[in-house]
């Protein structure tokens, strides 16, 4: 599998997110340099004067006044965090954060990457005036991290970018909680209650299905203003409002309706049909994702660079640099970003893998993960944001902190580049430490068919065809017609067995669909559910799966933990037998290495019926959804 095929395994929405983040890095870097040059130019005094210009908003006798820097940090950045809230909501409901095992490793890595740097900074500054800045080195800057990974290129595979993006989402949530709990002063209960009430109105409007954008905009501004008056940082309103925006996976019904509307428009164009087609097509994609598409370029290319321009301007004269060189704040941030992030993320990755709490996406090795841990020390946007809160009344500490952020981020980027340069393809993580690497272990024999298996055909059949499949894998769905034709042709001479191998790394709904099929099996309805799930591969959200359960008259979410254990057992047994993707087939216990077309299967089954060796020793060209193998890493070495 090449880098290009790995990229296809990453969801389209995720690739678009990555493209926006990496593309905006150059703009963010230019804005940072512009801020530094402005602050250190002969017109440096105008930098502070400009950003501290007051700007008031009033309605009658009511209103509030902020300077331009506060409008950027408290106002525009609320929109940035609104987009973060949209991304968190999408990942939790329809993305990678739905699968506990898939989010366990990056979540623990993010937690380690927050706790260890904070402890290091606090230890260096304990008892000093800068101790309150312990939250500064906790957050990574997603744009700069992904931008550096783009420069690194093929030595950083797409699954690592997906891993670090999930880590960054959890990291952002942690940073926002830190801001809310530890950097909030002078709480106004009345204003907070108003913010809660307005949020309740937004929830009620959603429940009543009132889809009028102006109403939500007015309520959202009200929540932001109430948060501002409450003393809680108003950017928290952005996260909260983003998390409330509706998100869903496209359903078959909406897709079919959109297709019919477009066909009707092509036959008889009219303004009415054009409006109906537009609405139908838009309805196939949730408002959450549409807002991300609309707002993400603005936050990435405009808002965050303006924030950098307003906050990165620090004097770099001899006095400032001399003070920063001995400042515990500067030293603490540099050590925390470079060493703390590296140790914290690495340890947070190793622990869940060691105890088998979760899985990694794609064919990652330790060299890549350690490189990712190193570049996670690039802290900028949120670090500057917390600096402004932690040292609001002390310009010298702010200056020391900003110099520390920039120095630590540069050193973290350099460390990451060195790790990727020297060890990008070293250190397999397929097996926990202390156990043999699975690449050096011969595949075990296929487990025999037992009463727990899902079987079509008699036990006396001369040929047993075992499939390891995934209900969301398009290639599994394409093969279903071939399998039905084989059963029709061979009758009682062929027995078909289905075992679970959900690729949770690339198919977010695969595990849930497998759980529903097992719930159906408890009622003797496995094959009925099997057929329904494969017929509706584009409609496997929780709501869709619940509807299928109602149609077949069983509870789709009954006894989930028992069914999950069964599914995990199938996958683990498959991995030990050499399964590396879906669909994978075994004929009479031997792995099938041909294509997935009817003629190839017939040739192999006929050979099994006559006792002759199956033709062909090479792996066929049949399409598969695949996961990591040693061959992937060897192929990358050859390409490099």
PDB file of C-alpha atoms in Angstrom, residues 155-433:
ATOM      1  CA  UNK A 155       8.431  10.732   6.215  1.00  0.00           C
ATOM      2  CA  UNK A 156       5.232  11.749   7.993  1.00  0.00           C
ATOM      3  CA  UNK A 157       2.380   9.446   6.851  1.00  0.00           C
ATOM      4  CA  UNK A 158      -1.257  10.536   6.715  1.00  0.00           C
ATOM      5  CA  UNK A 159      -2.278   8.328   9.703  1.00  0.00           C
ATOM      6  CA  UNK A 160       0.165  10.306  11.885  1.00  0.00           C
ATOM      7  CA  UNK A 161      -1.478  13.545  10.805  1.00  0.00           C
ATOM      8  CA  UNK A 162      -4.860  12.031  11.728  1.00  0.00           C
ATOM      9  CA  UNK A 163      -3.428  10.891  15.085  1.00  0.00           C
ATOM     10  CA  UNK A 164      -2.042  14.354  15.844  1.00  0.00           C
ATOM     11  CA  UNK A 165      -5.270  16.046  14.758  1.00  0.00           C
ATOM     12  CA  UNK A 166      -7.248  13.884  17.220  1.00  0.00           C
ATOM     13  CA  UNK A 167      -4.625  14.708  19.863  1.00  0.00           C
ATOM     14  CA  UNK A 168      -5.006  18.414  19.060  1.00  0.00           C
ATOM     15  CA  UNK A 169      -8.808  18.258  19.447  1.00  0.00           C
ATOM     16  CA  UNK A 170      -8.466  16.727  22.931  1.00  0.00           C
ATOM     17  CA  UNK A 171      -5.654  19.202  23.673  1.00  0.00           C
ATOM     18  CA  UNK A 172      -7.922  22.129  22.737  1.00  0.00           C
ATOM     19  CA  UNK A 173     -10.687  20.851  25.015  1.00  0.00           C
ATOM     20  CA  UNK A 174      -8.207  20.577  27.891  1.00  0.00           C
ATOM     21  CA  UNK A 175      -6.838  24.073  27.296  1.00  0.00           C
ATOM     22  CA  UNK A 176     -10.332  25.576  27.215  1.00  0.00           C
ATOM     23  CA  UNK A 177     -11.225  23.848  30.500  1.00  0.00           C
ATOM     24  CA  UNK A 178      -8.043  25.224  32.046  1.00  0.00           C
ATOM     25  CA  UNK A 179      -8.959  28.738  30.900  1.00  0.00           C
ATOM     26  CA  UNK A 180     -12.511  28.354  32.245  1.00  0.00           C
ATOM     27  CA  UNK A 181     -11.531  26.967  35.651  1.00  0.00           C
ATOM     28  CA  UNK A 182      -8.193  28.606  36.463  1.00  0.00           C
ATOM     29  CA  UNK A 183      -8.071  31.871  34.521  1.00  0.00           C
ATOM     30  CA  UNK A 184     -11.486  33.338  35.346  1.00  0.00           C
ATOM     31  CA  UNK A 185     -11.736  36.259  37.814  1.00  0.00           C
ATOM     32  CA  UNK A 186     -14.596  38.400  39.161  1.00  0.00           C
ATOM     33  CA  UNK A 187     -17.417  36.026  38.285  1.00  0.00           C
ATOM     34  CA  UNK A 188     -20.790  37.725  37.754  1.00  0.00           C
ATOM     35  CA  UNK A 189     -23.505  35.209  38.576  1.00  0.00           C
ATOM     36  CA  UNK A 190     -26.250  37.320  36.966  1.00  0.00           C
ATOM     37  CA  UNK A 191     -24.449  37.551  33.624  1.00  0.00           C
ATOM     38  CA  UNK A 192     -23.606  33.850  33.774  1.00  0.00           C
ATOM     39  CA  UNK A 193     -27.283  32.974  34.353  1.00  0.00           C
ATOM     40  CA  UNK A 194     -28.220  35.128  31.338  1.00  0.00           C
ATOM     41  CA  UNK A 195     -25.672  33.217  29.221  1.00  0.00           C
ATOM     42  CA  UNK A 196     -27.129  29.907  30.414  1.00  0.00           C
ATOM     43  CA  UNK A 197     -30.673  31.085  29.651  1.00  0.00           C
ATOM     44  CA  UNK A 198     -29.738  32.188  26.125  1.00  0.00           C
ATOM     45  CA  UNK A 199     -27.988  28.865  25.550  1.00  0.00           C
ATOM     46  CA  UNK A 200     -31.172  27.143  26.691  1.00  0.00           C
ATOM     47  CA  UNK A 201     -33.109  29.108  24.068  1.00  0.00           C
ATOM     48  CA  UNK A 202     -30.727  27.860  21.378  1.00  0.00           C
ATOM     49  CA  UNK A 203     -31.225  24.265  22.537  1.00  0.00           C
ATOM     50  CA  UNK A 204     -35.015  24.786  22.566  1.00  0.00           C
ATOM     51  CA  UNK A 205     -34.953  26.268  19.054  1.00  0.00           C
ATOM     52  CA  UNK A 206     -33.039  23.200  17.840  1.00  0.00           C
ATOM     53  CA  UNK A 207     -35.531  20.888  19.530  1.00  0.00           C
ATOM     54  CA  UNK A 208     -38.433  22.766  17.897  1.00  0.00           C
ATOM     55  CA  UNK A 209     -36.617  22.547  14.532  1.00  0.00           C
ATOM     56  CA  UNK A 210     -36.553  26.297  13.987  1.00  0.00           C
ATOM     57  CA  UNK A 211     -33.876  26.719  11.304  1.00  0.00           C
ATOM     58  CA  UNK A 212     -33.628  30.513  10.969  1.00  0.00           C
ATOM     59  CA  UNK A 213     -29.964  31.540  10.843  1.00  0.00           C
ATOM     60  CA  UNK A 214     -30.498  35.189  11.974  1.00  0.00           C
ATOM     61  CA  UNK A 215     -32.153  34.006  15.201  1.00  0.00           C
ATOM     62  CA  UNK A 216     -29.183  31.786  16.041  1.00  0.00           C
ATOM     63  CA  UNK A 217     -26.736  34.583  15.200  1.00  0.00           C
ATOM     64  CA  UNK A 218     -28.510  37.028  17.556  1.00  0.00           C
ATOM     65  CA  UNK A 219     -28.715  34.441  20.352  1.00  0.00           C
ATOM     66  CA  UNK A 220     -25.068  33.487  19.825  1.00  0.00           C
ATOM     67  CA  UNK A 221     -23.918  37.117  20.081  1.00  0.00           C
ATOM     68  CA  UNK A 222     -26.028  37.411  23.238  1.00  0.00           C
ATOM     69  CA  UNK A 223     -24.305  34.373  24.773  1.00  0.00           C
ATOM     70  CA  UNK A 224     -20.902  35.837  23.902  1.00  0.00           C
ATOM     71  CA  UNK A 225     -21.748  39.255  25.413  1.00  0.00           C
ATOM     72  CA  UNK A 226     -23.132  37.655  28.585  1.00  0.00           C
ATOM     73  CA  UNK A 227     -20.000  35.527  28.925  1.00  0.00           C
ATOM     74  CA  UNK A 228     -17.877  38.658  28.499  1.00  0.00           C
ATOM     75  CA  UNK A 229     -19.759  40.417  31.313  1.00  0.00           C
ATOM     76  CA  UNK A 230     -19.726  37.309  33.536  1.00  0.00           C
ATOM     77  CA  UNK A 231     -15.944  37.227  33.881  1.00  0.00           C
ATOM     78  CA  UNK A 232     -15.636  33.840  32.162  1.00  0.00           C
ATOM     79  CA  UNK A 233     -13.557  34.241  29.038  1.00  0.00           C
ATOM     80  CA  UNK A 234     -15.990  34.806  26.147  1.00  0.00           C
ATOM     81  CA  UNK A 235     -14.141  32.456  23.792  1.00  0.00           C
ATOM     82  CA  UNK A 236     -15.719  29.645  25.815  1.00  0.00           C
ATOM     83  CA  UNK A 237     -18.997  30.729  24.234  1.00  0.00           C
ATOM     84  CA  UNK A 238     -17.465  29.818  20.873  1.00  0.00           C
ATOM     85  CA  UNK A 239     -16.680  26.242  21.960  1.00  0.00           C
ATOM     86  CA  UNK A 240     -20.141  25.858  23.522  1.00  0.00           C
ATOM     87  CA  UNK A 241     -22.041  27.203  20.514  1.00  0.00           C
ATOM     88  CA  UNK A 242     -19.977  25.155  18.074  1.00  0.00           C
ATOM     89  CA  UNK A 243     -20.746  21.986  20.008  1.00  0.00           C
ATOM     90  CA  UNK A 244     -24.488  22.711  19.745  1.00  0.00           C
ATOM     91  CA  UNK A 245     -24.583  22.882  15.933  1.00  0.00           C
ATOM     92  CA  UNK A 246     -26.367  19.951  14.304  1.00  0.00           C
ATOM     93  CA  UNK A 247     -24.141  17.274  12.780  1.00  0.00           C
ATOM     94  CA  UNK A 248     -25.057  13.976  11.119  1.00  0.00           C
ATOM     95  CA  UNK A 249     -23.774  11.520   8.558  1.00  0.00           C
ATOM     96  CA  UNK A 250     -25.561  11.604   5.185  1.00  0.00           C
ATOM     97  CA  UNK A 251     -28.450   9.146   5.030  1.00  0.00           C
ATOM     98  CA  UNK A 252     -29.514   7.101   2.027  1.00  0.00           C
ATOM     99  CA  UNK A 253     -32.883   8.874   2.070  1.00  0.00           C
ATOM    100  CA  UNK A 254     -31.337  12.353   1.780  1.00  0.00           C
ATOM    101  CA  UNK A 255     -28.894  11.226  -0.910  1.00  0.00           C
ATOM    102  CA  UNK A 256     -31.649   9.627  -2.996  1.00  0.00           C
ATOM    103  CA  UNK A 257     -33.906  12.648  -2.590  1.00  0.00           C
ATOM    104  CA  UNK A 258     -31.091  14.970  -3.702  1.00  0.00           C
ATOM    105  CA  UNK A 259     -30.383  12.771  -6.735  1.00  0.00           C
ATOM    106  CA  UNK A 260     -34.049  12.798  -7.745  1.00  0.00           C
ATOM    107  CA  UNK A 261     -34.250  16.585  -7.353  1.00  0.00           C
ATOM    108  CA  UNK A 262     -31.181  17.107  -9.551  1.00  0.00           C
ATOM    109  CA  UNK A 263     -32.578  14.722 -12.182  1.00  0.00           C
ATOM    110  CA  UNK A 264     -35.911  16.561 -12.152  1.00  0.00           C
ATOM    111  CA  UNK A 265     -34.078  19.870 -12.643  1.00  0.00           C
ATOM    112  CA  UNK A 266     -32.071  18.469 -15.563  1.00  0.00           C
ATOM    113  CA  UNK A 267     -35.304  17.329 -17.274  1.00  0.00           C
ATOM    114  CA  UNK A 268     -37.298  20.506 -16.732  1.00  0.00           C
ATOM    115  CA  UNK A 269     -35.196  23.472 -15.488  1.00  0.00           C
ATOM    116  CA  UNK A 270     -37.136  26.050 -13.487  1.00  0.00           C
ATOM    117  CA  UNK A 271     -36.439  28.418 -10.563  1.00  0.00           C
ATOM    118  CA  UNK A 272     -38.628  26.315  -8.262  1.00  0.00           C
ATOM    119  CA  UNK A 273     -36.845  23.074  -9.089  1.00  0.00           C
ATOM    120  CA  UNK A 274     -33.468  24.806  -8.827  1.00  0.00           C
ATOM    121  CA  UNK A 275     -34.331  25.968  -5.310  1.00  0.00           C
ATOM    122  CA  UNK A 276     -35.594  22.501  -4.357  1.00  0.00           C
ATOM    123  CA  UNK A 277     -32.463  20.818  -5.772  1.00  0.00           C
ATOM    124  CA  UNK A 278     -30.238  23.262  -3.897  1.00  0.00           C
ATOM    125  CA  UNK A 279     -32.027  22.581  -0.620  1.00  0.00           C
ATOM    126  CA  UNK A 280     -31.967  18.813  -1.148  1.00  0.00           C
ATOM    127  CA  UNK A 281     -28.259  18.759  -1.962  1.00  0.00           C
ATOM    128  CA  UNK A 282     -27.446  20.965   1.029  1.00  0.00           C
ATOM    129  CA  UNK A 283     -29.480  18.701   3.323  1.00  0.00           C
ATOM    130  CA  UNK A 284     -27.184  15.750   2.533  1.00  0.00           C
ATOM    131  CA  UNK A 285     -24.398  17.539   4.443  1.00  0.00           C
ATOM    132  CA  UNK A 286     -24.968  18.713   8.022  1.00  0.00           C
ATOM    133  CA  UNK A 287     -24.937  22.416   8.889  1.00  0.00           C
ATOM    134  CA  UNK A 288     -21.908  21.680  11.068  1.00  0.00           C
ATOM    135  CA  UNK A 289     -19.784  20.652   8.094  1.00  0.00           C
ATOM    136  CA  UNK A 290     -21.137  23.427   5.898  1.00  0.00           C
ATOM    137  CA  UNK A 291     -20.207  26.005   8.541  1.00  0.00           C
ATOM    138  CA  UNK A 292     -16.729  24.502   8.821  1.00  0.00           C
ATOM    139  CA  UNK A 293     -16.284  24.814   5.069  1.00  0.00           C
ATOM    140  CA  UNK A 294     -17.443  28.440   5.242  1.00  0.00           C
ATOM    141  CA  UNK A 295     -15.623  29.590   8.382  1.00  0.00           C
ATOM    142  CA  UNK A 296     -12.441  27.551   8.491  1.00  0.00           C
ATOM    143  CA  UNK A 297     -10.668  29.558   5.751  1.00  0.00           C
ATOM    144  CA  UNK A 298     -11.608  32.785   7.552  1.00  0.00           C
ATOM    145  CA  UNK A 299     -10.263  31.590  10.900  1.00  0.00           C
ATOM    146  CA  UNK A 300      -7.173  29.984   9.356  1.00  0.00           C
ATOM    147  CA  UNK A 301      -6.228  32.737   6.934  1.00  0.00           C
ATOM    148  CA  UNK A 302      -7.573  35.867   8.649  1.00  0.00           C
ATOM    149  CA  UNK A 303      -8.494  35.592  12.332  1.00  0.00           C
ATOM    150  CA  UNK A 304      -5.548  33.570  13.675  1.00  0.00           C
ATOM    151  CA  UNK A 305      -2.981  35.624  11.681  1.00  0.00           C
ATOM    152  CA  UNK A 306      -4.549  38.849  13.031  1.00  0.00           C
ATOM    153  CA  UNK A 307      -4.301  37.344  16.525  1.00  0.00           C
ATOM    154  CA  UNK A 308      -0.620  36.586  15.898  1.00  0.00           C
ATOM    155  CA  UNK A 309      -0.016  40.105  14.605  1.00  0.00           C
ATOM    156  CA  UNK A 310      -1.654  41.565  17.718  1.00  0.00           C
ATOM    157  CA  UNK A 311       0.103  39.324  20.237  1.00  0.00           C
ATOM    158  CA  UNK A 312       3.502  38.329  18.834  1.00  0.00           C
ATOM    159  CA  UNK A 313       4.977  41.813  18.852  1.00  0.00           C
ATOM    160  CA  UNK A 314       7.599  41.718  21.602  1.00  0.00           C
ATOM    161  CA  UNK A 315      10.715  43.874  21.898  1.00  0.00           C
ATOM    162  CA  UNK A 316      13.906  41.902  21.225  1.00  0.00           C
ATOM    163  CA  UNK A 317      16.466  44.471  22.359  1.00  0.00           C
ATOM    164  CA  UNK A 318      19.495  43.615  24.505  1.00  0.00           C
ATOM    165  CA  UNK A 319      17.744  44.345  27.804  1.00  0.00           C
ATOM    166  CA  UNK A 320      14.717  42.212  26.986  1.00  0.00           C
ATOM    167  CA  UNK A 321      16.749  39.265  25.724  1.00  0.00           C
ATOM    168  CA  UNK A 322      19.142  39.462  28.683  1.00  0.00           C
ATOM    169  CA  UNK A 323      16.245  39.387  31.143  1.00  0.00           C
ATOM    170  CA  UNK A 324      14.540  36.530  29.283  1.00  0.00           C
ATOM    171  CA  UNK A 325      17.751  34.450  29.259  1.00  0.00           C
ATOM    172  CA  UNK A 326      17.653  34.205  33.064  1.00  0.00           C
ATOM    173  CA  UNK A 327      13.891  34.417  33.565  1.00  0.00           C
ATOM    174  CA  UNK A 328      12.315  31.300  35.144  1.00  0.00           C
ATOM    175  CA  UNK A 329       9.247  31.970  32.997  1.00  0.00           C
ATOM    176  CA  UNK A 330      11.204  31.830  29.728  1.00  0.00           C
ATOM    177  CA  UNK A 331      13.286  28.851  30.837  1.00  0.00           C
ATOM    178  CA  UNK A 332      10.235  27.029  32.161  1.00  0.00           C
ATOM    179  CA  UNK A 333       8.305  27.464  28.905  1.00  0.00           C
ATOM    180  CA  UNK A 334      11.248  26.393  26.729  1.00  0.00           C
ATOM    181  CA  UNK A 335      11.949  23.260  28.783  1.00  0.00           C
ATOM    182  CA  UNK A 336       8.245  22.439  29.075  1.00  0.00           C
ATOM    183  CA  UNK A 337       7.602  22.782  25.324  1.00  0.00           C
ATOM    184  CA  UNK A 338      10.702  20.903  24.181  1.00  0.00           C
ATOM    185  CA  UNK A 339      11.240  18.229  26.849  1.00  0.00           C
ATOM    186  CA  UNK A 340       7.870  18.250  28.610  1.00  0.00           C
ATOM    187  CA  UNK A 341       5.743  17.817  25.495  1.00  0.00           C
ATOM    188  CA  UNK A 342       8.080  15.158  24.105  1.00  0.00           C
ATOM    189  CA  UNK A 343       8.083  13.139  27.335  1.00  0.00           C
ATOM    190  CA  UNK A 344       4.388  13.662  28.062  1.00  0.00           C
ATOM    191  CA  UNK A 345       3.081  12.735  24.598  1.00  0.00           C
ATOM    192  CA  UNK A 346       5.478   9.782  24.284  1.00  0.00           C
ATOM    193  CA  UNK A 347       4.557   8.418  27.713  1.00  0.00           C
ATOM    194  CA  UNK A 348       0.875   9.070  27.073  1.00  0.00           C
ATOM    195  CA  UNK A 349       1.152   7.062  23.836  1.00  0.00           C
ATOM    196  CA  UNK A 350       3.138   4.178  25.342  1.00  0.00           C
ATOM    197  CA  UNK A 351       0.873   3.527  28.356  1.00  0.00           C
ATOM    198  CA  UNK A 352      -2.402   2.752  26.490  1.00  0.00           C
ATOM    199  CA  UNK A 353      -0.504   0.691  23.907  1.00  0.00           C
ATOM    200  CA  UNK A 354       1.300  -1.234  26.645  1.00  0.00           C
ATOM    201  CA  UNK A 355      -1.965  -2.142  28.358  1.00  0.00           C
ATOM    202  CA  UNK A 356      -3.909  -2.640  25.106  1.00  0.00           C
ATOM    203  CA  UNK A 357      -6.412   0.134  25.830  1.00  0.00           C
ATOM    204  CA  UNK A 358      -6.605   1.284  22.237  1.00  0.00           C
ATOM    205  CA  UNK A 359      -5.394   1.123  18.656  1.00  0.00           C
ATOM    206  CA  UNK A 360      -3.381   3.321  16.327  1.00  0.00           C
ATOM    207  CA  UNK A 361      -4.527   4.426  12.853  1.00  0.00           C
ATOM    208  CA  UNK A 362      -2.531   3.056   9.957  1.00  0.00           C
ATOM    209  CA  UNK A 363       0.987   1.593   9.976  1.00  0.00           C
ATOM    210  CA  UNK A 364       2.656   3.915  12.470  1.00  0.00           C
ATOM    211  CA  UNK A 365       6.014   3.082  14.033  1.00  0.00           C
ATOM    212  CA  UNK A 366       7.708   4.566  17.085  1.00  0.00           C
ATOM    213  CA  UNK A 367      10.013   6.798  15.053  1.00  0.00           C
ATOM    214  CA  UNK A 368       6.977   8.540  13.558  1.00  0.00           C
ATOM    215  CA  UNK A 369       5.168   8.762  16.904  1.00  0.00           C
ATOM    216  CA  UNK A 370       8.238  10.214  18.638  1.00  0.00           C
ATOM    217  CA  UNK A 371       8.623  12.734  15.815  1.00  0.00           C
ATOM    218  CA  UNK A 372       4.973  13.684  16.323  1.00  0.00           C
ATOM    219  CA  UNK A 373       5.559  13.986  20.081  1.00  0.00           C
ATOM    220  CA  UNK A 374       8.462  16.348  19.433  1.00  0.00           C
ATOM    221  CA  UNK A 375       6.603  18.677  17.058  1.00  0.00           C
ATOM    222  CA  UNK A 376       3.673  18.779  19.507  1.00  0.00           C
ATOM    223  CA  UNK A 377       5.911  21.128  21.476  1.00  0.00           C
ATOM    224  CA  UNK A 378       5.160  23.859  18.937  1.00  0.00           C
ATOM    225  CA  UNK A 379       2.886  26.039  21.060  1.00  0.00           C
ATOM    226  CA  UNK A 380       1.721  29.358  19.721  1.00  0.00           C
ATOM    227  CA  UNK A 381      -1.899  30.445  19.331  1.00  0.00           C
ATOM    228  CA  UNK A 382      -3.373  29.084  22.576  1.00  0.00           C
ATOM    229  CA  UNK A 383      -0.064  29.610  24.436  1.00  0.00           C
ATOM    230  CA  UNK A 384      -0.102  33.318  23.549  1.00  0.00           C
ATOM    231  CA  UNK A 385      -3.782  33.374  24.421  1.00  0.00           C
ATOM    232  CA  UNK A 386      -3.149  32.027  27.946  1.00  0.00           C
ATOM    233  CA  UNK A 387      -0.110  34.312  28.348  1.00  0.00           C
ATOM    234  CA  UNK A 388      -2.387  37.312  27.944  1.00  0.00           C
ATOM    235  CA  UNK A 389      -4.679  35.950  30.690  1.00  0.00           C
ATOM    236  CA  UNK A 390      -2.008  34.703  33.112  1.00  0.00           C
ATOM    237  CA  UNK A 391       0.169  37.840  33.061  1.00  0.00           C
ATOM    238  CA  UNK A 392      -2.406  40.493  32.206  1.00  0.00           C
ATOM    239  CA  UNK A 393      -0.925  43.053  34.626  1.00  0.00           C
ATOM    240  CA  UNK A 394       2.776  42.419  34.018  1.00  0.00           C
ATOM    241  CA  UNK A 395       4.226  43.385  30.604  1.00  0.00           C
ATOM    242  CA  UNK A 396       7.672  42.067  31.510  1.00  0.00           C
ATOM    243  CA  UNK A 397       6.364  38.584  32.285  1.00  0.00           C
ATOM    244  CA  UNK A 398       4.320  38.693  29.082  1.00  0.00           C
ATOM    245  CA  UNK A 399       7.460  39.545  27.140  1.00  0.00           C
ATOM    246  CA  UNK A 400       9.442  36.738  28.826  1.00  0.00           C
ATOM    247  CA  UNK A 401       6.666  34.262  28.124  1.00  0.00           C
ATOM    248  CA  UNK A 402       6.377  35.215  24.443  1.00  0.00           C
ATOM    249  CA  UNK A 403      10.116  34.862  23.930  1.00  0.00           C
ATOM    250  CA  UNK A 404       9.936  31.466  25.638  1.00  0.00           C
ATOM    251  CA  UNK A 405       7.038  30.376  23.411  1.00  0.00           C
ATOM    252  CA  UNK A 406       8.846  31.327  20.218  1.00  0.00           C
ATOM    253  CA  UNK A 407      12.193  29.848  21.297  1.00  0.00           C
ATOM    254  CA  UNK A 408      10.626  26.625  22.596  1.00  0.00           C
ATOM    255  CA  UNK A 409       8.508  26.216  19.466  1.00  0.00           C
ATOM    256  CA  UNK A 410      11.546  26.626  17.191  1.00  0.00           C
ATOM    257  CA  UNK A 411      13.555  24.083  19.217  1.00  0.00           C
ATOM    258  CA  UNK A 412      10.609  21.650  19.237  1.00  0.00           C
ATOM    259  CA  UNK A 413      10.318  21.950  15.450  1.00  0.00           C
ATOM    260  CA  UNK A 414      14.066  21.298  15.104  1.00  0.00           C
ATOM    261  CA  UNK A 415      13.874  18.273  17.425  1.00  0.00           C
ATOM    262  CA  UNK A 416      10.959  16.861  15.447  1.00  0.00           C
ATOM    263  CA  UNK A 417      12.823  17.326  12.164  1.00  0.00           C
ATOM    264  CA  UNK A 418      15.849  15.471  13.581  1.00  0.00           C
ATOM    265  CA  UNK A 419      13.709  12.561  14.840  1.00  0.00           C
ATOM    266  CA  UNK A 420      11.899  12.220  11.513  1.00  0.00           C
ATOM    267  CA  UNK A 421      15.217  12.446   9.684  1.00  0.00           C
ATOM    268  CA  UNK A 422      16.901   9.700  11.709  1.00  0.00           C
ATOM    269  CA  UNK A 423      14.147   7.348  12.877  1.00  0.00           C
ATOM    270  CA  UNK A 424      11.004   7.835  10.773  1.00  0.00           C
ATOM    271  CA  UNK A 425      10.733   4.102   9.879  1.00  0.00           C
ATOM    272  CA  UNK A 426      12.084   2.506  13.058  1.00  0.00           C
ATOM    273  CA  UNK A 427      10.431   0.797  16.025  1.00  0.00           C
ATOM    274  CA  UNK A 428       7.295  -1.257  15.350  1.00  0.00           C
ATOM    275  CA  UNK A 429       4.383  -0.751  17.742  1.00  0.00           C
ATOM    276  CA  UNK A 430       2.330  -3.732  16.589  1.00  0.00           C
ATOM    277  CA  UNK A 431       2.965  -5.711  19.800  1.00  0.00           C
ATOM    278  CA  UNK A 432       3.128  -4.454  23.436  1.00  0.00           C
ATOM    279  CA  UNK A 433       6.660  -4.248  24.923  1.00  0.00           C
TER     280      UNK A 433
END
